[in-house]
Coordinates of C-alpha atoms in Angstrom, one line a residue:
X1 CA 42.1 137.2 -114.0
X2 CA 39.7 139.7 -114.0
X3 CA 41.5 142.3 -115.8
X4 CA 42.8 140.1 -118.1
X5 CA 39.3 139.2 -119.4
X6 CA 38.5 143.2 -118.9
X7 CA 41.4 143.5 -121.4
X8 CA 40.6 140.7 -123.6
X9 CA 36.9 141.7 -124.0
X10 CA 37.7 145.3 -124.9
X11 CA 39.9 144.3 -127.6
X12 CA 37.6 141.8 -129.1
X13 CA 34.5 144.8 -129.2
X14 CA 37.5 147.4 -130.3
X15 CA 38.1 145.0 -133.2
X16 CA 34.1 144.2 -133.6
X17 CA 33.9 148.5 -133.7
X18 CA 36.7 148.7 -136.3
X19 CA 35.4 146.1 -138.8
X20 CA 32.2 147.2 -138.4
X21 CA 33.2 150.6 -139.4
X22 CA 35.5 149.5 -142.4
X23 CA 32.6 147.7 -143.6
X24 CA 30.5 151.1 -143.2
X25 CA 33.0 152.9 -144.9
X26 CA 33.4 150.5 -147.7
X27 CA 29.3 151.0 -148.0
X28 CA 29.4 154.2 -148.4
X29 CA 32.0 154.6 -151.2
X30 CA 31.0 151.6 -153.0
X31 CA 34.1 150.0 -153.2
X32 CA 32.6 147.1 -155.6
X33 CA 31.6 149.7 -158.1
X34 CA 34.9 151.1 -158.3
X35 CA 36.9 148.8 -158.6
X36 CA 35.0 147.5 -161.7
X37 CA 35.4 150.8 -162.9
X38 CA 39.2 150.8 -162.5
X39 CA 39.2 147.5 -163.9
X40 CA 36.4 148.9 -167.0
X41 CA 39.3 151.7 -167.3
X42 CA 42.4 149.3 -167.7
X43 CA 41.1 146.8 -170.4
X44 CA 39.5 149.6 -172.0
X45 CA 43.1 151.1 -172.3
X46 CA 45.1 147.9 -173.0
X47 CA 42.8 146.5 -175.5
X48 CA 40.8 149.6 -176.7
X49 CA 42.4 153.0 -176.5
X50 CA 45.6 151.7 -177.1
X51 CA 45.8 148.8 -179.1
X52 CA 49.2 149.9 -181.0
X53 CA 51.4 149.5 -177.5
X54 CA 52.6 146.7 -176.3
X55 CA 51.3 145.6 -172.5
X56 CA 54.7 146.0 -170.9
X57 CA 54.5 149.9 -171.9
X58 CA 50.9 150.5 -170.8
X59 CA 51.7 148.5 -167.5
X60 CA 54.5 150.8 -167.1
X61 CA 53.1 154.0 -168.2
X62 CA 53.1 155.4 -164.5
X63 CA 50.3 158.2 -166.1
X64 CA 47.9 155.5 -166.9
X65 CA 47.5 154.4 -162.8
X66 CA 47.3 158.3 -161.7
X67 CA 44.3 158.3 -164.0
X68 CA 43.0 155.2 -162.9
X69 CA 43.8 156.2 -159.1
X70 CA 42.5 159.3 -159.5
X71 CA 39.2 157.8 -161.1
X72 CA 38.5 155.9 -158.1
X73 CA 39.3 158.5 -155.4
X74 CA 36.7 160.9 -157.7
X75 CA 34.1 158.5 -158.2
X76 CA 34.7 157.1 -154.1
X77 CA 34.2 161.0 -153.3
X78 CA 30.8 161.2 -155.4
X79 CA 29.1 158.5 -154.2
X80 CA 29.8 159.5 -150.1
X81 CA 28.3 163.2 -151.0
X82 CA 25.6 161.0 -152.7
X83 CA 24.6 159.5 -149.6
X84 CA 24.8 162.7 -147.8
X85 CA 22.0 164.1 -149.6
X86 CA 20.5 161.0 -149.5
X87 CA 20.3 160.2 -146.2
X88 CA 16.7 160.5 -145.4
X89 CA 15.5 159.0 -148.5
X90 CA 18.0 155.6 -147.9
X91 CA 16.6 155.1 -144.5
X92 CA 13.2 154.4 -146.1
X93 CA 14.3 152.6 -149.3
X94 CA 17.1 150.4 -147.7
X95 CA 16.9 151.2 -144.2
X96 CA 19.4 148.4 -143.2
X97 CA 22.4 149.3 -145.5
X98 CA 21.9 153.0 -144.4
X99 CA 22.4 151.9 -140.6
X100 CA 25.2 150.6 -141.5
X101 CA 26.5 153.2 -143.1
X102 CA 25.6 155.4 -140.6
X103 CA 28.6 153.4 -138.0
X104 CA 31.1 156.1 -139.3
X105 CA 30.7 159.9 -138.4
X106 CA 29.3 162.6 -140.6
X107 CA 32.4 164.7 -139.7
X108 CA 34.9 161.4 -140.6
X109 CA 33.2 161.3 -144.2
X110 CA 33.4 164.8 -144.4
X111 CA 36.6 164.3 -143.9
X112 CA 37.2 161.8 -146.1
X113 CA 35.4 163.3 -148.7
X114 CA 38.0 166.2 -149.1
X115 CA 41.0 163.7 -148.9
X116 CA 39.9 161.7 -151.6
X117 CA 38.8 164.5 -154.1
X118 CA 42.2 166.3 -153.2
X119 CA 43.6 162.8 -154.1
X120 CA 41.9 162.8 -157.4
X121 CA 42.6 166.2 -158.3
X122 CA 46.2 166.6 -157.3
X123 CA 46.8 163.2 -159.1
X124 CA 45.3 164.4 -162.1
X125 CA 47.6 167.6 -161.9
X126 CA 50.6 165.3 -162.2
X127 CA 49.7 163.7 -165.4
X128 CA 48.9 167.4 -167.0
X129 CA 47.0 170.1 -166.0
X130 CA 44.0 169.3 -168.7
X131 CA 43.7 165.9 -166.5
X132 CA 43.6 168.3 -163.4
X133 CA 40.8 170.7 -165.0
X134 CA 39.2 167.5 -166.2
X135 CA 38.9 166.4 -162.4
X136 CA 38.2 169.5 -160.9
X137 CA 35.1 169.3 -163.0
X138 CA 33.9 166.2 -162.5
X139 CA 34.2 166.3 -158.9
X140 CA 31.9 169.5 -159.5
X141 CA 29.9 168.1 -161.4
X142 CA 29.1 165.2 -159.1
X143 CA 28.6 167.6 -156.0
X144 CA 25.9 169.6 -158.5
X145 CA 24.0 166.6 -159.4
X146 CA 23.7 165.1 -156.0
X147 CA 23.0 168.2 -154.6
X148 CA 20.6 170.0 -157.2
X149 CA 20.1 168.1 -160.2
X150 CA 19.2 164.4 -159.3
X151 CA 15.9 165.8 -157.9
X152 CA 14.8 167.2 -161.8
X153 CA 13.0 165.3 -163.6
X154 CA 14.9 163.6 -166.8
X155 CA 17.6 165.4 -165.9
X156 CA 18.8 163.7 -162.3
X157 CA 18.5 160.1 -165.0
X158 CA 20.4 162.0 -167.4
X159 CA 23.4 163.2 -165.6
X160 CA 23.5 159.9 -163.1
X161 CA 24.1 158.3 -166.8
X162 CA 26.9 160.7 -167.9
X163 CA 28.5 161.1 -164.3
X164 CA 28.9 156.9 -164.6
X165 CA 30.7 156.9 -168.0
X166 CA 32.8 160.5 -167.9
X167 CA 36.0 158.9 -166.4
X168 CA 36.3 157.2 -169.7
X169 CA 36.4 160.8 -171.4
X170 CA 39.5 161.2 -169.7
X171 CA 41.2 158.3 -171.3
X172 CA 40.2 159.6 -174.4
X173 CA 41.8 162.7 -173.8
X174 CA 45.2 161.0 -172.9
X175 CA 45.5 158.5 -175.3
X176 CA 44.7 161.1 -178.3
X177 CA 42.0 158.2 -179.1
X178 CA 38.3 159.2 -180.7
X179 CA 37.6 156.2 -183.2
X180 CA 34.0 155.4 -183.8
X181 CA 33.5 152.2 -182.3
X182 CA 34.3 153.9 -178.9
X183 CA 31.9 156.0 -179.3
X184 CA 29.5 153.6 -180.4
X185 CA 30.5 151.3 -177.4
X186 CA 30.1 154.5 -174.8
X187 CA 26.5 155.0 -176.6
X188 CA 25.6 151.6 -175.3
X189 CA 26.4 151.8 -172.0
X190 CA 25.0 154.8 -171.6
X191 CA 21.1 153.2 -172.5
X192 CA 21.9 150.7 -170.0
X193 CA 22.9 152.9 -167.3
X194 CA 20.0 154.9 -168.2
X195 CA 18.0 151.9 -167.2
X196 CA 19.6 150.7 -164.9
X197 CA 18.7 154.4 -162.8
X198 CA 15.3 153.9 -164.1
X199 CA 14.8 150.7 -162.3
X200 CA 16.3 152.7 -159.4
X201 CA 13.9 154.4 -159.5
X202 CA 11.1 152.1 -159.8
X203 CA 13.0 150.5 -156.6
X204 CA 13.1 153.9 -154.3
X205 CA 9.8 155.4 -155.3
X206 CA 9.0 155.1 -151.5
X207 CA 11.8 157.0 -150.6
X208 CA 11.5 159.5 -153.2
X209 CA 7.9 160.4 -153.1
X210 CA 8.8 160.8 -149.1
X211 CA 11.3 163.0 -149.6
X212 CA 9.7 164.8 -152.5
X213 CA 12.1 163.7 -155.6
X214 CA 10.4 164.4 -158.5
X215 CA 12.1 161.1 -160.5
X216 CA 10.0 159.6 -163.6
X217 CA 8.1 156.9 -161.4
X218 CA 6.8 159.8 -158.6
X219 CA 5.8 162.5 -161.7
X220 CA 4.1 160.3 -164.4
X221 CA 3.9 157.1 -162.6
X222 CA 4.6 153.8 -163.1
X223 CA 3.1 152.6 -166.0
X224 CA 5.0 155.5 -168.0
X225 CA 8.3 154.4 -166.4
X226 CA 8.0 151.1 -167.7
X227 CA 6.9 152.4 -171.0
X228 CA 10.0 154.5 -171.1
X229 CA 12.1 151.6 -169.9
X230 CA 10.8 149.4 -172.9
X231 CA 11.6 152.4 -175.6
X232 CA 15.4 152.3 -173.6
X233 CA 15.7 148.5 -174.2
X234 CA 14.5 148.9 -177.9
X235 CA 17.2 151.7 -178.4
X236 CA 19.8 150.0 -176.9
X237 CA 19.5 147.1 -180.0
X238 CA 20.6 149.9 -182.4
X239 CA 24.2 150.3 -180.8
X240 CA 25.0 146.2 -180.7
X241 CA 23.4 145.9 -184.2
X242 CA 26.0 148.7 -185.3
X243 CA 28.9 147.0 -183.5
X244 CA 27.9 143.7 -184.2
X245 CA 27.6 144.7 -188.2
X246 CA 29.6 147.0 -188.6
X247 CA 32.9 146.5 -186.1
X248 CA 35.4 143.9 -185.6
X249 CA 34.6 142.7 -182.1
X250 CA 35.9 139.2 -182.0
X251 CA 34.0 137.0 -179.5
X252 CA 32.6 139.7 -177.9
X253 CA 29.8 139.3 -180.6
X254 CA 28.5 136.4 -178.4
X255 CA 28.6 138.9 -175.6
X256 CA 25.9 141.2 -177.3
X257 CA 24.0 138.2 -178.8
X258 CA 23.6 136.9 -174.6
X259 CA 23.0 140.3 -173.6
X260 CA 20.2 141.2 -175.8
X261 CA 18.3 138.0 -175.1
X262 CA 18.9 139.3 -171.3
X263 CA 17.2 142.6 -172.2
X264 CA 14.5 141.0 -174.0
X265 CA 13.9 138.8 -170.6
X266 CA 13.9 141.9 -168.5
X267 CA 11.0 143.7 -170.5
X268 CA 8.3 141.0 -169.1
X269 CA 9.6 141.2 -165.6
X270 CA 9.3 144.6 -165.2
X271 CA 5.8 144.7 -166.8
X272 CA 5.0 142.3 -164.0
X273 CA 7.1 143.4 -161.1
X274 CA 4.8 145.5 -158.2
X275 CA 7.4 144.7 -155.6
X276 CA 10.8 146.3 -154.7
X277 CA 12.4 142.9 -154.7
X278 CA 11.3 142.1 -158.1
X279 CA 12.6 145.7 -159.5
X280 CA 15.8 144.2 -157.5
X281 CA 15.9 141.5 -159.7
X282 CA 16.0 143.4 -162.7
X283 CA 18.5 145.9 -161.1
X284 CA 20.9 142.7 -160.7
X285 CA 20.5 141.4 -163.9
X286 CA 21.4 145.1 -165.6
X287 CA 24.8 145.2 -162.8
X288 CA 25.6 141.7 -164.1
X289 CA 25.7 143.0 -167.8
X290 CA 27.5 145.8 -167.2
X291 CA 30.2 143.8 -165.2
X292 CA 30.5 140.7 -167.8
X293 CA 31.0 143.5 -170.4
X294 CA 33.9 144.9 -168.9
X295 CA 35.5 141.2 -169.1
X296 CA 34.5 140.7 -172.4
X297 CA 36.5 143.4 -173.4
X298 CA 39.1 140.5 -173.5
X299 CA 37.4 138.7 -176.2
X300 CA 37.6 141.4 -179.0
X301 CA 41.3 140.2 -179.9
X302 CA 41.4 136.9 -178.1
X303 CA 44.0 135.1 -179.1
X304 CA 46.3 138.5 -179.9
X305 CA 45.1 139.2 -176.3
X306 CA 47.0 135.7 -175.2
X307 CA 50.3 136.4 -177.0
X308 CA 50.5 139.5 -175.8
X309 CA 50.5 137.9 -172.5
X310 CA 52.7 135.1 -173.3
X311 CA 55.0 137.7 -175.0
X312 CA 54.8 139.8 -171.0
X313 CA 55.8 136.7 -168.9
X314 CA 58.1 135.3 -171.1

Protein backbone atom coordinates (compact mmCIF):
# COMPACT_ATOMS: atom_id res chain seq x y z
CA UNK A 1 0.00 0.00 0.00
CA UNK A 2 2.59 2.03 0.64
CA UNK A 3 4.33 1.96 -2.49
CA UNK A 4 1.37 2.23 -4.36
CA UNK A 5 0.67 5.65 -2.88
CA UNK A 6 4.74 6.33 -3.24
CA UNK A 7 3.85 5.62 -6.89
CA UNK A 8 0.75 7.40 -7.13
CA UNK A 9 2.03 10.56 -5.49
CA UNK A 10 5.04 10.79 -7.73
CA UNK A 11 3.07 10.69 -10.78
CA UNK A 12 0.52 13.25 -9.61
CA UNK A 13 3.81 15.92 -8.78
CA UNK A 14 5.47 14.54 -12.22
CA UNK A 15 2.36 15.69 -13.92
CA UNK A 16 2.02 18.97 -11.56
CA UNK A 17 6.07 19.59 -12.83
CA UNK A 18 5.10 18.96 -16.46
CA UNK A 19 2.09 21.32 -16.66
CA UNK A 20 3.73 23.70 -14.73
CA UNK A 21 6.50 23.78 -17.21
CA UNK A 22 4.31 23.73 -20.42
CA UNK A 23 2.62 26.66 -18.98
CA UNK A 24 6.23 28.31 -18.38
CA UNK A 25 7.11 27.59 -21.79
CA UNK A 26 3.98 28.80 -23.27
CA UNK A 27 4.90 32.27 -21.12
CA UNK A 28 7.80 32.63 -22.50
CA UNK A 29 7.05 32.41 -26.19
CA UNK A 30 3.77 34.11 -26.00
CA UNK A 31 1.80 31.70 -27.51
CA UNK A 32 -1.38 34.14 -27.46
CA UNK A 33 0.47 36.64 -29.47
CA UNK A 34 1.25 34.26 -32.09
CA UNK A 35 -1.29 32.74 -32.86
CA UNK A 36 -3.10 36.11 -33.48
CA UNK A 37 -0.41 36.78 -35.69
CA UNK A 38 -0.87 33.55 -37.68
CA UNK A 39 -4.39 34.17 -37.66
CA UNK A 40 -3.54 38.37 -38.62
CA UNK A 41 -1.36 36.60 -41.50
CA UNK A 42 -4.22 34.20 -42.91
CA UNK A 43 -7.19 36.69 -43.31
CA UNK A 44 -4.80 39.16 -44.37
CA UNK A 45 -3.90 36.67 -47.30
CA UNK A 46 -7.40 35.28 -48.00
CA UNK A 47 -9.21 38.59 -47.99
CA UNK A 48 -6.31 41.12 -48.60
CA UNK A 49 -3.23 39.97 -50.43
CA UNK A 50 -5.11 37.81 -52.49
CA UNK A 51 -8.40 38.60 -53.19
CA UNK A 52 -8.43 37.21 -56.94
CA UNK A 53 -8.11 33.28 -55.62
CA UNK A 54 -10.57 31.43 -54.59
CA UNK A 55 -10.32 29.95 -50.74
CA UNK A 56 -9.90 26.37 -51.76
CA UNK A 57 -6.52 27.48 -53.55
CA UNK A 58 -5.09 29.61 -50.77
CA UNK A 59 -6.22 26.77 -48.26
CA UNK A 60 -4.24 24.53 -50.47
CA UNK A 61 -1.39 26.54 -51.34
CA UNK A 62 1.00 24.40 -49.06
CA UNK A 63 3.57 27.80 -49.42
CA UNK A 64 1.19 29.95 -47.68
CA UNK A 65 1.38 27.59 -44.17
CA UNK A 66 5.35 27.35 -44.44
CA UNK A 67 5.15 31.11 -44.20
CA UNK A 68 2.64 31.19 -41.70
CA UNK A 69 4.66 28.24 -39.70
CA UNK A 70 7.61 29.81 -40.19
CA UNK A 71 6.20 33.27 -38.83
CA UNK A 72 5.32 31.80 -35.62
CA UNK A 73 8.48 29.62 -34.99
CA UNK A 74 10.46 33.31 -35.83
CA UNK A 75 8.40 35.49 -33.78
CA UNK A 76 8.23 32.32 -30.73
CA UNK A 77 12.15 32.51 -31.12
CA UNK A 78 12.22 36.47 -30.65
CA UNK A 79 10.31 36.86 -27.83
CA UNK A 80 12.31 33.86 -25.61
CA UNK A 81 15.72 35.84 -26.43
CA UNK A 82 13.51 38.81 -25.36
CA UNK A 83 13.14 37.52 -22.04
CA UNK A 84 16.67 36.54 -21.84
CA UNK A 85 17.90 39.92 -21.91
CA UNK A 86 15.16 40.82 -19.91
CA UNK A 87 15.37 38.82 -17.16
CA UNK A 88 16.43 41.19 -14.47
CA UNK A 89 14.27 43.89 -15.53
CA UNK A 90 10.91 41.34 -15.55
CA UNK A 91 11.55 40.26 -12.09
CA UNK A 92 10.92 43.81 -10.91
CA UNK A 93 8.14 44.78 -13.37
CA UNK A 94 6.13 41.44 -13.26
CA UNK A 95 7.88 39.52 -10.79
CA UNK A 96 5.18 36.70 -10.76
CA UNK A 97 5.02 35.92 -14.53
CA UNK A 98 8.91 35.93 -14.60
CA UNK A 99 8.91 33.05 -11.79
CA UNK A 100 6.98 31.36 -13.76
CA UNK A 101 8.84 31.55 -16.57
CA UNK A 102 11.72 30.82 -14.91
CA UNK A 103 10.22 26.73 -14.23
CA UNK A 104 12.08 25.80 -17.47
CA UNK A 105 15.92 25.84 -17.85
CA UNK A 106 18.02 28.49 -19.39
CA UNK A 107 19.88 25.67 -21.27
CA UNK A 108 16.14 24.09 -22.47
CA UNK A 109 15.24 27.63 -23.92
CA UNK A 110 18.49 27.89 -25.30
CA UNK A 111 17.76 25.04 -26.76
CA UNK A 112 14.57 25.75 -28.01
CA UNK A 113 15.51 28.88 -29.20
CA UNK A 114 17.77 27.32 -32.04
CA UNK A 115 15.11 24.70 -32.98
CA UNK A 116 12.58 27.09 -33.55
CA UNK A 117 14.65 29.67 -35.62
CA UNK A 118 16.13 26.58 -37.58
CA UNK A 119 12.39 25.83 -37.99
CA UNK A 120 11.69 29.26 -39.37
CA UNK A 121 14.49 29.48 -41.47
CA UNK A 122 14.66 26.09 -43.09
CA UNK A 123 10.89 26.49 -43.78
CA UNK A 124 11.29 29.62 -45.37
CA UNK A 125 14.10 28.01 -47.58
CA UNK A 126 11.43 25.65 -48.95
CA UNK A 127 9.16 28.22 -50.25
CA UNK A 128 12.28 30.16 -52.11
CA UNK A 129 15.38 31.15 -51.02
CA UNK A 130 14.20 35.14 -50.93
CA UNK A 131 11.74 33.81 -48.05
CA UNK A 132 14.83 32.07 -46.51
CA UNK A 133 17.06 35.44 -46.62
CA UNK A 134 13.88 37.21 -45.53
CA UNK A 135 14.07 34.96 -42.25
CA UNK A 136 17.50 34.80 -41.74
CA UNK A 137 17.13 38.51 -41.35
CA UNK A 138 14.50 38.86 -39.25
CA UNK A 139 15.61 36.39 -36.80
CA UNK A 140 18.71 38.78 -36.83
CA UNK A 141 17.15 41.45 -36.58
CA UNK A 142 15.16 40.41 -33.49
CA UNK A 143 18.39 39.07 -31.63
CA UNK A 144 19.92 42.91 -32.47
CA UNK A 145 17.15 44.67 -31.06
CA UNK A 146 16.69 42.74 -27.88
CA UNK A 147 20.18 42.54 -27.40
CA UNK A 148 21.44 46.18 -28.36
CA UNK A 149 18.81 48.32 -29.71
CA UNK A 150 15.75 48.16 -27.28
CA UNK A 151 17.95 49.99 -24.65
CA UNK A 152 18.21 53.36 -27.31
CA UNK A 153 16.14 55.80 -26.89
CA UNK A 154 13.37 56.15 -29.79
CA UNK A 155 14.99 53.65 -31.47
CA UNK A 156 14.24 50.37 -29.02
CA UNK A 157 10.04 51.94 -29.72
CA UNK A 158 10.91 52.10 -33.20
CA UNK A 159 12.15 48.77 -34.05
CA UNK A 160 9.79 46.87 -31.27
CA UNK A 161 7.10 48.57 -33.80
CA UNK A 162 8.65 47.32 -37.12
CA UNK A 163 9.83 43.83 -35.65
CA UNK A 164 5.81 43.36 -34.75
CA UNK A 165 4.52 44.11 -38.33
CA UNK A 166 7.62 42.67 -40.68
CA UNK A 167 6.12 39.14 -41.09
CA UNK A 168 3.59 40.81 -43.11
CA UNK A 169 6.45 42.09 -45.52
CA UNK A 170 6.93 38.67 -46.35
CA UNK A 171 3.40 38.11 -47.64
CA UNK A 172 3.96 40.89 -49.69
CA UNK A 173 6.83 39.54 -51.23
CA UNK A 174 5.01 36.20 -52.04
CA UNK A 175 1.84 37.27 -53.25
CA UNK A 176 3.60 39.97 -55.70
CA UNK A 177 1.04 42.36 -53.72
CA UNK A 178 1.94 46.25 -52.96
CA UNK A 179 -1.53 48.13 -53.33
CA UNK A 180 -1.89 51.32 -51.38
CA UNK A 181 -4.49 50.45 -49.02
CA UNK A 182 -2.00 47.81 -47.50
CA UNK A 183 0.19 50.15 -46.97
CA UNK A 184 -2.06 52.45 -45.55
CA UNK A 185 -3.54 49.67 -43.32
CA UNK A 186 0.34 48.62 -42.12
CA UNK A 187 0.75 52.58 -41.40
CA UNK A 188 -1.90 52.23 -38.87
CA UNK A 189 -0.85 49.58 -37.03
CA UNK A 190 2.28 50.58 -36.84
CA UNK A 191 1.05 54.07 -34.57
CA UNK A 192 -0.76 51.67 -32.48
CA UNK A 193 1.98 49.39 -31.84
CA UNK A 194 4.01 52.37 -31.27
CA UNK A 195 1.77 53.05 -28.40
CA UNK A 196 1.11 50.31 -27.32
CA UNK A 197 5.29 50.02 -26.44
CA UNK A 198 4.93 53.44 -25.13
CA UNK A 199 2.46 52.42 -22.46
CA UNK A 200 5.04 49.54 -21.97
CA UNK A 201 6.95 51.69 -21.09
CA UNK A 202 5.01 53.80 -18.82
CA UNK A 203 4.25 50.22 -17.19
CA UNK A 204 8.05 48.97 -16.71
CA UNK A 205 9.64 52.32 -15.84
CA UNK A 206 10.53 50.51 -12.52
CA UNK A 207 12.28 47.88 -14.15
CA UNK A 208 13.93 50.03 -16.63
CA UNK A 209 15.29 52.81 -14.68
CA UNK A 210 16.74 49.61 -12.42
CA UNK A 211 18.34 48.19 -14.95
CA UNK A 212 19.34 51.35 -16.70
CA UNK A 213 17.15 51.32 -20.04
CA UNK A 214 17.19 54.49 -21.33
CA UNK A 215 13.21 54.14 -22.80
CA UNK A 216 11.18 57.63 -23.31
CA UNK A 217 9.50 57.54 -19.62
CA UNK A 218 13.23 57.07 -17.73
CA UNK A 219 15.06 59.98 -20.20
CA UNK A 220 12.39 62.78 -20.49
CA UNK A 221 9.95 61.55 -18.07
CA UNK A 222 6.59 61.08 -17.74
CA UNK A 223 4.85 63.91 -18.61
CA UNK A 224 6.70 63.94 -22.13
CA UNK A 225 5.71 60.27 -22.68
CA UNK A 226 2.27 61.09 -22.40
CA UNK A 227 2.66 64.09 -24.48
CA UNK A 228 4.18 61.91 -27.19
CA UNK A 229 1.53 59.26 -26.65
CA UNK A 230 -1.23 62.02 -27.33
CA UNK A 231 0.62 63.30 -30.75
CA UNK A 232 0.69 59.10 -31.58
CA UNK A 233 -3.19 58.96 -31.02
CA UNK A 234 -3.73 62.17 -33.08
CA UNK A 235 -1.56 60.68 -35.97
CA UNK A 236 -3.11 57.57 -35.99
CA UNK A 237 -6.68 59.50 -37.09
CA UNK A 238 -4.86 60.40 -40.39
CA UNK A 239 -4.57 56.60 -41.65
CA UNK A 240 -8.51 55.60 -40.76
CA UNK A 241 -9.58 58.99 -42.24
CA UNK A 242 -7.62 57.86 -45.49
CA UNK A 243 -9.11 54.37 -45.43
CA UNK A 244 -12.28 55.32 -44.33
CA UNK A 245 -12.45 58.19 -47.30
CA UNK A 246 -10.71 57.02 -49.54
CA UNK A 247 -10.88 52.85 -49.63
CA UNK A 248 -13.54 50.43 -49.96
CA UNK A 249 -13.53 48.77 -46.58
CA UNK A 250 -16.98 47.39 -46.18
CA UNK A 251 -18.16 47.14 -42.54
CA UNK A 252 -14.87 47.44 -41.40
CA UNK A 253 -15.64 51.26 -41.47
CA UNK A 254 -17.61 50.68 -38.11
CA UNK A 255 -14.41 49.08 -36.98
CA UNK A 256 -12.40 52.35 -37.29
CA UNK A 257 -15.40 54.57 -36.27
CA UNK A 258 -15.35 52.15 -32.55
CA UNK A 259 -11.79 52.30 -32.53
CA UNK A 260 -11.13 55.92 -32.68
CA UNK A 261 -13.76 56.67 -30.01
CA UNK A 262 -11.48 53.97 -28.03
CA UNK A 263 -8.39 56.09 -28.62
CA UNK A 264 -10.10 59.18 -27.82
CA UNK A 265 -11.09 57.40 -24.30
CA UNK A 266 -7.56 56.28 -23.78
CA UNK A 267 -5.99 59.91 -24.00
CA UNK A 268 -7.79 60.91 -20.47
CA UNK A 269 -6.75 57.72 -18.77
CA UNK A 270 -3.37 58.05 -19.35
CA UNK A 271 -3.30 61.73 -18.44
CA UNK A 272 -4.62 60.43 -15.13
CA UNK A 273 -2.99 57.09 -14.66
CA UNK A 274 0.14 57.19 -11.82
CA UNK A 275 -0.22 53.45 -11.25
CA UNK A 276 1.10 50.45 -13.22
CA UNK A 277 -2.35 48.90 -13.12
CA UNK A 278 -3.93 51.78 -14.66
CA UNK A 279 -1.13 51.99 -17.61
CA UNK A 280 -2.41 48.08 -17.63
CA UNK A 281 -5.69 49.20 -18.49
CA UNK A 282 -4.73 51.16 -21.27
CA UNK A 283 -2.21 48.42 -22.44
CA UNK A 284 -5.50 46.03 -22.64
CA UNK A 285 -7.55 48.28 -24.29
CA UNK A 286 -4.72 48.86 -27.18
CA UNK A 287 -4.28 44.49 -27.31
CA UNK A 288 -8.06 44.43 -27.65
CA UNK A 289 -7.88 46.73 -30.80
CA UNK A 290 -5.34 45.15 -32.35
CA UNK A 291 -6.98 41.68 -31.98
CA UNK A 292 -10.70 42.87 -33.02
CA UNK A 293 -8.94 44.26 -36.08
CA UNK A 294 -7.56 41.19 -37.18
CA UNK A 295 -11.32 39.79 -37.17
CA UNK A 296 -12.62 42.64 -38.82
CA UNK A 297 -10.60 41.90 -41.62
CA UNK A 298 -13.71 39.67 -42.39
CA UNK A 299 -15.97 42.57 -42.73
CA UNK A 300 -14.33 44.33 -45.74
CA UNK A 301 -16.20 41.95 -48.31
CA UNK A 302 -18.78 40.50 -46.04
CA UNK A 303 -21.13 38.94 -47.79
CA UNK A 304 -18.54 37.89 -50.80
CA UNK A 305 -16.60 36.66 -47.68
CA UNK A 306 -19.90 34.26 -47.02
CA UNK A 307 -20.24 32.87 -50.50
CA UNK A 308 -16.90 32.18 -50.79
CA UNK A 309 -17.55 30.00 -47.88
CA UNK A 310 -20.69 28.53 -48.92
CA UNK A 311 -19.05 28.03 -52.35
CA UNK A 312 -15.89 25.93 -49.99
CA UNK A 313 -18.35 23.48 -48.10
CA UNK A 314 -20.63 23.07 -50.68
Amino acid sequence: MRAEHSYQFNRQRGLKTLLLKSLSLFSSVRLYNVIIVAIAQFLAAVFIMAPGLSVTSILLDYKLWLIIIASSAAIAGGYIINNFYDREKDLINRPQKTLLENQVRRSTLWSVYFVVNAVGFILGSIVSWRAGLFFALYIFAMWFYSHKLKRILFLGNLMAALLAVTPFFVLFMYYKNFYAVILVHGGFLFLILGMRELVKDLENLRGDLAQNYRTIPVVLGEKVSKQFYTFLTFLTIVPIAVLVGYFKLGYMHYYFTLITGALLVCLPLIWSSRRKREYLLIHFILKIIIGVGVFSILLIDLPSILDRFQTLFT
